[in-house]
Amino acid sequence: TDAHARVHRDVQLRIRAALGFGSLAMVRGNYPDARRAFRRAVRWSTPATPCELLVSAHQGLFAAALAANDVDAAIRHGWNAFRSAD
């Protein structure tokens, strides 16, 4: 999916692919990979990105940070998710 999105320059599809990879990594218990995937989704977001994608990325980062006992990052991403929701 990510390769297809890159070829067609579809940013939303790339973000959705990163969210999917992050979710899969969370299910597998691979929190470092999950955080990388969710960070990619945040990094690729633009002002034109639908807010629900950015909220989902921050929620994923929130959950991955909690699983890694990184409370400071969890709080930061929780607030970012809240602020990103319109």
PDB file of N, CA and C in Angstrom:
ATOM      1  N   THR A   1       0.824  -1.188   0.000  1.00  0.00           N
ATOM      2  CA  THR A   1       0.000   0.000   0.000  1.00  0.00           C
ATOM      3  C   THR A   1       0.869   1.253   0.000  1.00  0.00           C
ATOM      4  N   ASP A   2       1.913   1.268   0.829  1.00  0.00           N
ATOM      5  CA  ASP A   2       2.786   2.439   0.890  1.00  0.00           C
ATOM      6  C   ASP A   2       3.486   2.664  -0.444  1.00  0.00           C
ATOM      7  N   ALA A   3       3.927   1.578  -1.087  1.00  0.00           N
ATOM      8  CA  ALA A   3       4.593   1.716  -2.389  1.00  0.00           C
ATOM      9  C   ALA A   3       3.611   2.276  -3.415  1.00  0.00           C
ATOM     10  N   HIS A   4       2.398   1.793  -3.399  1.00  0.00           N
ATOM     11  CA  HIS A   4       1.371   2.294  -4.317  1.00  0.00           C
ATOM     12  C   HIS A   4       1.116   3.783  -4.062  1.00  0.00           C
ATOM     13  N   ALA A   5       1.045   4.163  -2.804  1.00  0.00           N
ATOM     14  CA  ALA A   5       0.795   5.568  -2.455  1.00  0.00           C
ATOM     15  C   ALA A   5       1.931   6.460  -2.913  1.00  0.00           C
ATOM     16  N   ARG A   6       3.177   5.973  -2.789  1.00  0.00           N
ATOM     17  CA  ARG A   6       4.324   6.775  -3.233  1.00  0.00           C
ATOM     18  C   ARG A   6       4.299   6.976  -4.738  1.00  0.00           C
ATOM     19  N   VAL A   7       3.991   5.914  -5.465  1.00  0.00           N
ATOM     20  CA  VAL A   7       3.954   6.000  -6.928  1.00  0.00           C
ATOM     21  C   VAL A   7       2.899   6.998  -7.373  1.00  0.00           C
ATOM     22  N   HIS A   8       1.765   6.990  -6.721  1.00  0.00           N
ATOM     23  CA  HIS A   8       0.661   7.859  -7.125  1.00  0.00           C
ATOM     24  C   HIS A   8       0.605   9.163  -6.333  1.00  0.00           C
ATOM     25  N   ARG A   9       1.608   9.381  -5.487  1.00  0.00           N
ATOM     26  CA  ARG A   9       1.716  10.608  -4.691  1.00  0.00           C
ATOM     27  C   ARG A   9       0.439  10.905  -3.902  1.00  0.00           C
ATOM     28  N   ASP A  10      -0.114   9.867  -3.316  1.00  0.00           N
ATOM     29  CA  ASP A  10      -1.334   9.996  -2.524  1.00  0.00           C
ATOM     30  C   ASP A  10      -0.948  10.059  -1.046  1.00  0.00           C
ATOM     31  N   VAL A  11      -0.871  11.257  -0.506  1.00  0.00           N
ATOM     32  CA  VAL A  11      -0.418  11.454   0.872  1.00  0.00           C
ATOM     33  C   VAL A  11      -1.370  10.805   1.865  1.00  0.00           C
ATOM     34  N   GLN A  12      -2.661  10.941   1.649  1.00  0.00           N
ATOM     35  CA  GLN A  12      -3.621  10.342   2.576  1.00  0.00           C
ATOM     36  C   GLN A  12      -3.476   8.830   2.628  1.00  0.00           C
ATOM     37  N   LEU A  13      -3.239   8.210   1.494  1.00  0.00           N
ATOM     38  CA  LEU A  13      -3.059   6.762   1.464  1.00  0.00           C
ATOM     39  C   LEU A  13      -1.775   6.374   2.199  1.00  0.00           C
ATOM     40  N   ARG A  14      -0.730   7.169   2.054  1.00  0.00           N
ATOM     41  CA  ARG A  14       0.521   6.899   2.787  1.00  0.00           C
ATOM     42  C   ARG A  14       0.283   7.002   4.288  1.00  0.00           C
ATOM     43  N   ILE A  15      -0.480   8.000   4.703  1.00  0.00           N
ATOM     44  CA  ILE A  15      -0.774   8.155   6.130  1.00  0.00           C
ATOM     45  C   ILE A  15      -1.581   6.963   6.624  1.00  0.00           C
ATOM     46  N   ARG A  16      -2.576   6.557   5.853  1.00  0.00           N
ATOM     47  CA  ARG A  16      -3.391   5.404   6.245  1.00  0.00           C
ATOM     48  C   ARG A  16      -2.549   4.131   6.318  1.00  0.00           C
ATOM     49  N   ALA A  17      -1.601   3.978   5.401  1.00  0.00           N
ATOM     50  CA  ALA A  17      -0.707   2.817   5.437  1.00  0.00           C
ATOM     51  C   ALA A  17       0.143   2.846   6.703  1.00  0.00           C
ATOM     52  N   ALA A  18       0.674   4.020   7.054  1.00  0.00           N
ATOM     53  CA  ALA A  18       1.478   4.139   8.273  1.00  0.00           C
ATOM     54  C   ALA A  18       0.637   3.817   9.505  1.00  0.00           C
ATOM     55  N   LEU A  19      -0.613   4.280   9.526  1.00  0.00           N
ATOM     56  CA  LEU A  19      -1.504   3.965  10.652  1.00  0.00           C
ATOM     57  C   LEU A  19      -1.746   2.462  10.741  1.00  0.00           C
ATOM     58  N   GLY A  20      -1.916   1.824   9.592  1.00  0.00           N
ATOM     59  CA  GLY A  20      -2.108   0.373   9.570  1.00  0.00           C
ATOM     60  C   GLY A  20      -0.879  -0.374  10.066  1.00  0.00           C
ATOM     61  N   PHE A  21       0.303   0.044   9.601  1.00  0.00           N
ATOM     62  CA  PHE A  21       1.539  -0.587  10.064  1.00  0.00           C
ATOM     63  C   PHE A  21       1.707  -0.381  11.566  1.00  0.00           C
ATOM     64  N   GLY A  22       1.383   0.820  12.044  1.00  0.00           N
ATOM     65  CA  GLY A  22       1.488   1.090  13.474  1.00  0.00           C
ATOM     66  C   GLY A  22       0.534   0.232  14.284  1.00  0.00           C
ATOM     67  N   SER A  23      -0.689   0.093  13.817  1.00  0.00           N
ATOM     68  CA  SER A  23      -1.675  -0.735  14.519  1.00  0.00           C
ATOM     69  C   SER A  23      -1.245  -2.199  14.554  1.00  0.00           C
ATOM     70  N   LEU A  24      -0.737  -2.690  13.444  1.00  0.00           N
ATOM     71  CA  LEU A  24      -0.261  -4.070  13.384  1.00  0.00           C
ATOM     72  C   LEU A  24       0.907  -4.284  14.345  1.00  0.00           C
ATOM     73  N   ALA A  25       1.827  -3.329  14.383  1.00  0.00           N
ATOM     74  CA  ALA A  25       2.960  -3.436  15.304  1.00  0.00           C
ATOM     75  C   ALA A  25       2.476  -3.434  16.758  1.00  0.00           C
ATOM     76  N   MET A  26       1.443  -2.636  17.065  1.00  0.00           N
ATOM     77  CA  MET A  26       0.892  -2.609  18.425  1.00  0.00           C
ATOM     78  C   MET A  26       0.326  -3.982  18.796  1.00  0.00           C
ATOM     79  N   VAL A  27      -0.425  -4.577  17.886  1.00  0.00           N
ATOM     80  CA  VAL A  27      -1.023  -5.888  18.147  1.00  0.00           C
ATOM     81  C   VAL A  27       0.066  -6.930  18.395  1.00  0.00           C
ATOM     82  N   ARG A  28       1.155  -6.799  17.674  1.00  0.00           N
ATOM     83  CA  ARG A  28       2.272  -7.744  17.827  1.00  0.00           C
ATOM     84  C   ARG A  28       3.135  -7.426  19.047  1.00  0.00           C
ATOM     85  N   GLY A  29       2.885  -6.290  19.699  1.00  0.00           N
ATOM     86  CA  GLY A  29       3.671  -5.908  20.862  1.00  0.00           C
ATOM     87  C   GLY A  29       4.994  -5.258  20.521  1.00  0.00           C
ATOM     88  N   ASN A  30       5.154  -4.848  19.271  1.00  0.00           N
ATOM     89  CA  ASN A  30       6.396  -4.209  18.830  1.00  0.00           C
ATOM     90  C   ASN A  30       6.202  -2.686  18.924  1.00  0.00           C
ATOM     91  N   TYR A  31       6.348  -2.151  20.129  1.00  0.00           N
ATOM     92  CA  TYR A  31       6.056  -0.745  20.372  1.00  0.00           C
ATOM     93  C   TYR A  31       7.033   0.219  19.694  1.00  0.00           C
ATOM     94  N   PRO A  32       8.324  -0.111  19.585  1.00  0.00           N
ATOM     95  CA  PRO A  32       9.217   0.796  18.857  1.00  0.00           C
ATOM     96  C   PRO A  32       8.816   0.951  17.384  1.00  0.00           C
ATOM     97  N   ASP A  33       8.457  -0.158  16.730  1.00  0.00           N
ATOM     98  CA  ASP A  33       8.003  -0.066  15.337  1.00  0.00           C
ATOM     99  C   ASP A  33       6.688   0.697  15.237  1.00  0.00           C
ATOM    100  N   ALA A  34       5.818   0.487  16.216  1.00  0.00           N
ATOM    101  CA  ALA A  34       4.538   1.199  16.219  1.00  0.00           C
ATOM    102  C   ALA A  34       4.769   2.697  16.317  1.00  0.00           C
ATOM    103  N   ARG A  35       5.650   3.090  17.216  1.00  0.00           N
ATOM    104  CA  ARG A  35       5.923   4.522  17.372  1.00  0.00           C
ATOM    105  C   ARG A  35       6.513   5.112  16.092  1.00  0.00           C
ATOM    106  N   ARG A  36       7.405   4.378  15.454  1.00  0.00           N
ATOM    107  CA  ARG A  36       7.986   4.878  14.191  1.00  0.00           C
ATOM    108  C   ARG A  36       6.903   5.071  13.130  1.00  0.00           C
ATOM    109  N   ALA A  37       6.008   4.099  13.016  1.00  0.00           N
ATOM    110  CA  ALA A  37       4.951   4.188  12.010  1.00  0.00           C
ATOM    111  C   ALA A  37       4.008   5.356  12.306  1.00  0.00           C
ATOM    112  N   PHE A  38       3.606   5.494  13.558  1.00  0.00           N
ATOM    113  CA  PHE A  38       2.700   6.586  13.910  1.00  0.00           C
ATOM    114  C   PHE A  38       3.387   7.950  13.756  1.00  0.00           C
ATOM    115  N   ARG A  39       4.680   8.017  14.062  1.00  0.00           N
ATOM    116  CA  ARG A  39       5.413   9.280  13.848  1.00  0.00           C
ATOM    117  C   ARG A  39       5.462   9.634  12.367  1.00  0.00           C
ATOM    118  N   ARG A  40       5.627   8.612  11.511  1.00  0.00           N
ATOM    119  CA  ARG A  40       5.606   8.875  10.065  1.00  0.00           C
ATOM    120  C   ARG A  40       4.266   9.478   9.662  1.00  0.00           C
ATOM    121  N   ALA A  41       3.183   8.941  10.193  1.00  0.00           N
ATOM    122  CA  ALA A  41       1.851   9.468   9.867  1.00  0.00           C
ATOM    123  C   ALA A  41       1.735  10.927  10.276  1.00  0.00           C
ATOM    124  N   VAL A  42       2.261  11.270  11.446  1.00  0.00           N
ATOM    125  CA  VAL A  42       2.219  12.666  11.904  1.00  0.00           C
ATOM    126  C   VAL A  42       3.087  13.530  10.992  1.00  0.00           C
ATOM    127  N   ARG A  43       4.277  13.052  10.678  1.00  0.00           N
ATOM    128  CA  ARG A  43       5.212  13.829   9.851  1.00  0.00           C
ATOM    129  C   ARG A  43       4.651  14.084   8.450  1.00  0.00           C
ATOM    130  N   TRP A  44       3.956  13.116   7.890  1.00  0.00           N
ATOM    131  CA  TRP A  44       3.417  13.271   6.538  1.00  0.00           C
ATOM    132  C   TRP A  44       2.149  14.119   6.503  1.00  0.00           C
ATOM    133  N   SER A  45       1.566  14.393   7.653  1.00  0.00           N
ATOM    134  CA  SER A  45       0.331  15.177   7.692  1.00  0.00           C
ATOM    135  C   SER A  45       0.601  16.625   7.284  1.00  0.00           C
ATOM    136  N   THR A  46      -0.373  17.200   6.621  1.00  0.00           N
ATOM    137  CA  THR A  46      -0.322  18.597   6.201  1.00  0.00           C
ATOM    138  C   THR A  46      -1.609  19.266   6.689  1.00  0.00           C
ATOM    139  N   PRO A  47      -1.705  20.578   6.574  1.00  0.00           N
ATOM    140  CA  PRO A  47      -2.968  21.234   6.957  1.00  0.00           C
ATOM    141  C   PRO A  47      -4.177  20.705   6.175  1.00  0.00           C
ATOM    142  N   ALA A  48      -3.950  20.152   4.994  1.00  0.00           N
ATOM    143  CA  ALA A  48      -5.053  19.628   4.187  1.00  0.00           C
ATOM    144  C   ALA A  48      -5.450  18.206   4.585  1.00  0.00           C
ATOM    145  N   THR A  49      -4.675  17.573   5.456  1.00  0.00           N
ATOM    146  CA  THR A  49      -4.968  16.206   5.893  1.00  0.00           C
ATOM    147  C   THR A  49      -6.223  16.198   6.760  1.00  0.00           C
ATOM    148  N   PRO A  50      -7.148  15.267   6.510  1.00  0.00           N
ATOM    149  CA  PRO A  50      -8.330  15.184   7.380  1.00  0.00           C
ATOM    150  C   PRO A  50      -7.910  15.006   8.842  1.00  0.00           C
ATOM    151  N   CYS A  51      -8.554  15.727   9.730  1.00  0.00           N
ATOM    152  CA  CYS A  51      -8.137  15.733  11.140  1.00  0.00           C
ATOM    153  C   CYS A  51      -8.204  14.344  11.760  1.00  0.00           C
ATOM    154  N   GLU A  52      -9.118  13.475  11.298  1.00  0.00           N
ATOM    155  CA  GLU A  52      -9.229  12.157  11.927  1.00  0.00           C
ATOM    156  C   GLU A  52      -7.966  11.313  11.717  1.00  0.00           C
ATOM    157  N   LEU A  53      -7.237  11.560  10.631  1.00  0.00           N
ATOM    158  CA  LEU A  53      -5.988  10.825  10.418  1.00  0.00           C
ATOM    159  C   LEU A  53      -4.920  11.275  11.408  1.00  0.00           C
ATOM    160  N   LEU A  54      -4.820  12.572  11.612  1.00  0.00           N
ATOM    161  CA  LEU A  54      -3.841  13.087  12.564  1.00  0.00           C
ATOM    162  C   LEU A  54      -4.211  12.682  13.990  1.00  0.00           C
ATOM    163  N   VAL A  55      -5.497  12.722  14.312  1.00  0.00           N
ATOM    164  CA  VAL A  55      -5.951  12.285  15.636  1.00  0.00           C
ATOM    165  C   VAL A  55      -5.600  10.814  15.845  1.00  0.00           C
ATOM    166  N   SER A  56      -5.835   9.986  14.839  1.00  0.00           N
ATOM    167  CA  SER A  56      -5.517   8.558  14.948  1.00  0.00           C
ATOM    168  C   SER A  56      -4.028   8.332  15.153  1.00  0.00           C
ATOM    169  N   ALA A  57      -3.198   9.105  14.470  1.00  0.00           N
ATOM    170  CA  ALA A  57      -1.755   8.968  14.629  1.00  0.00           C
ATOM    171  C   ALA A  57      -1.332   9.326  16.051  1.00  0.00           C
ATOM    172  N   HIS A  58      -1.862  10.420  16.578  1.00  0.00           N
ATOM    173  CA  HIS A  58      -1.514  10.808  17.946  1.00  0.00           C
ATOM    174  C   HIS A  58      -2.079   9.821  18.973  1.00  0.00           C
ATOM    175  N   GLN A  59      -3.260   9.274  18.707  1.00  0.00           N
ATOM    176  CA  GLN A  59      -3.813   8.262  19.614  1.00  0.00           C
ATOM    177  C   GLN A  59      -2.935   7.016  19.615  1.00  0.00           C
ATOM    178  N   GLY A  60      -2.437   6.639  18.432  1.00  0.00           N
ATOM    179  CA  GLY A  60      -1.530   5.501  18.357  1.00  0.00           C
ATOM    180  C   GLY A  60      -0.245   5.758  19.122  1.00  0.00           C
ATOM    181  N   LEU A  61       0.298   6.973  18.964  1.00  0.00           N
ATOM    182  CA  LEU A  61       1.505   7.340  19.706  1.00  0.00           C
ATOM    183  C   LEU A  61       1.236   7.364  21.212  1.00  0.00           C
ATOM    184  N   PHE A  62       0.066   7.810  21.590  1.00  0.00           N
ATOM    185  CA  PHE A  62      -0.333   7.811  22.995  1.00  0.00           C
ATOM    186  C   PHE A  62      -0.318   6.389  23.558  1.00  0.00           C
ATOM    187  N   ALA A  63      -0.961   5.464  22.850  1.00  0.00           N
ATOM    188  CA  ALA A  63      -1.038   4.075  23.317  1.00  0.00           C
ATOM    189  C   ALA A  63       0.334   3.410  23.341  1.00  0.00           C
ATOM    190  N   ALA A  64       1.143   3.650  22.316  1.00  0.00           N
ATOM    191  CA  ALA A  64       2.480   3.050  22.262  1.00  0.00           C
ATOM    192  C   ALA A  64       3.367   3.617  23.370  1.00  0.00           C
ATOM    193  N   ALA A  65       3.235   4.891  23.657  1.00  0.00           N
ATOM    194  CA  ALA A  65       4.025   5.505  24.727  1.00  0.00           C
ATOM    195  C   ALA A  65       3.616   4.938  26.082  1.00  0.00           C
ATOM    196  N   LEU A  66       2.324   4.765  26.297  1.00  0.00           N
ATOM    197  CA  LEU A  66       1.865   4.167  27.557  1.00  0.00           C
ATOM    198  C   LEU A  66       2.388   2.745  27.707  1.00  0.00           C
ATOM    199  N   ALA A  67       2.351   1.980  26.627  1.00  0.00           N
ATOM    200  CA  ALA A  67       2.833   0.602  26.677  1.00  0.00           C
ATOM    201  C   ALA A  67       4.326   0.553  27.001  1.00  0.00           C
ATOM    202  N   ALA A  68       5.049   1.593  26.616  1.00  0.00           N
ATOM    203  CA  ALA A  68       6.486   1.669  26.878  1.00  0.00           C
ATOM    204  C   ALA A  68       6.787   2.413  28.186  1.00  0.00           C
ATOM    205  N   ASN A  69       5.741   2.725  28.967  1.00  0.00           N
ATOM    206  CA  ASN A  69       5.881   3.465  30.227  1.00  0.00           C
ATOM    207  C   ASN A  69       6.514   4.842  30.046  1.00  0.00           C
ATOM    208  N   ASP A  70       6.291   5.440  28.901  1.00  0.00           N
ATOM    209  CA  ASP A  70       6.774   6.803  28.633  1.00  0.00           C
ATOM    210  C   ASP A  70       5.597   7.759  28.855  1.00  0.00           C
ATOM    211  N   VAL A  71       5.345   8.069  30.110  1.00  0.00           N
ATOM    212  CA  VAL A  71       4.163   8.847  30.482  1.00  0.00           C
ATOM    213  C   VAL A  71       4.212  10.258  29.913  1.00  0.00           C
ATOM    214  N   ASP A  72       5.385  10.877  29.911  1.00  0.00           N
ATOM    215  CA  ASP A  72       5.498  12.245  29.379  1.00  0.00           C
ATOM    216  C   ASP A  72       5.077  12.306  27.915  1.00  0.00           C
ATOM    217  N   ALA A  73       5.570  11.364  27.104  1.00  0.00           N
ATOM    218  CA  ALA A  73       5.198  11.333  25.689  1.00  0.00           C
ATOM    219  C   ALA A  73       3.713  11.001  25.534  1.00  0.00           C
ATOM    220  N   ALA A  74       3.205  10.119  26.379  1.00  0.00           N
ATOM    221  CA  ALA A  74       1.788   9.758  26.301  1.00  0.00           C
ATOM    222  C   ALA A  74       0.910  10.983  26.541  1.00  0.00           C
ATOM    223  N   ILE A  75       1.234  11.753  27.565  1.00  0.00           N
ATOM    224  CA  ILE A  75       0.457  12.968  27.855  1.00  0.00           C
ATOM    225  C   ILE A  75       0.543  13.946  26.690  1.00  0.00           C
ATOM    226  N   ARG A  76       1.746  14.134  26.152  1.00  0.00           N
ATOM    227  CA  ARG A  76       1.935  15.058  25.032  1.00  0.00           C
ATOM    228  C   ARG A  76       1.085  14.640  23.823  1.00  0.00           C
ATOM    229  N   HIS A  77       1.110  13.350  23.489  1.00  0.00           N
ATOM    230  CA  HIS A  77       0.351  12.896  22.318  1.00  0.00           C
ATOM    231  C   HIS A  77      -1.153  12.858  22.594  1.00  0.00           C
ATOM    232  N   GLY A  78      -1.526  12.599  23.823  1.00  0.00           N
ATOM    233  CA  GLY A  78      -2.947  12.666  24.171  1.00  0.00           C
ATOM    234  C   GLY A  78      -3.493  14.070  23.962  1.00  0.00           C
ATOM    235  N   TRP A  79      -2.736  15.067  24.415  1.00  0.00           N
ATOM    236  CA  TRP A  79      -3.159  16.459  24.211  1.00  0.00           C
ATOM    237  C   TRP A  79      -3.132  16.830  22.732  1.00  0.00           C
ATOM    238  N   ASN A  80      -2.127  16.353  22.002  1.00  0.00           N
ATOM    239  CA  ASN A  80      -2.077  16.649  20.567  1.00  0.00           C
ATOM    240  C   ASN A  80      -3.275  16.049  19.842  1.00  0.00           C
ATOM    241  N   ALA A  81      -3.686  14.853  20.245  1.00  0.00           N
ATOM    242  CA  ALA A  81      -4.878  14.228  19.632  1.00  0.00           C
ATOM    243  C   ALA A  81      -6.106  15.083  19.930  1.00  0.00           C
ATOM    244  N   PHE A  82      -6.225  15.529  21.187  1.00  0.00           N
ATOM    245  CA  PHE A  82      -7.367  16.360  21.586  1.00  0.00           C
ATOM    246  C   PHE A  82      -7.385  17.656  20.792  1.00  0.00           C
ATOM    247  N   ARG A  83      -6.231  18.296  20.671  1.00  0.00           N
ATOM    248  CA  ARG A  83      -6.160  19.577  19.939  1.00  0.00           C
ATOM    249  C   ARG A  83      -6.392  19.414  18.437  1.00  0.00           C
ATOM    250  N   SER A  84      -6.017  18.254  17.904  1.00  0.00           N
ATOM    251  CA  SER A  84      -6.158  18.034  16.459  1.00  0.00           C
ATOM    252  C   SER A  84      -7.605  17.788  16.043  1.00  0.00           C
ATOM    253  N   ALA A  85      -8.415  17.363  16.988  1.00  0.00           N
ATOM    254  CA  ALA A  85      -9.828  17.090  16.686  1.00  0.00           C
ATOM    255  C   ALA A  85     -10.554  18.420  16.538  1.00  0.00           C
ATOM    256  N   ASP A  86     -11.236  18.578  15.454  1.00  0.00           N
ATOM    257  CA  ASP A  86     -11.975  19.841  15.218  1.00  0.00           C
ATOM    258  C   ASP A  86     -13.335  19.796  15.842  1.00  0.00           C
TER     259      ASP A  86
END
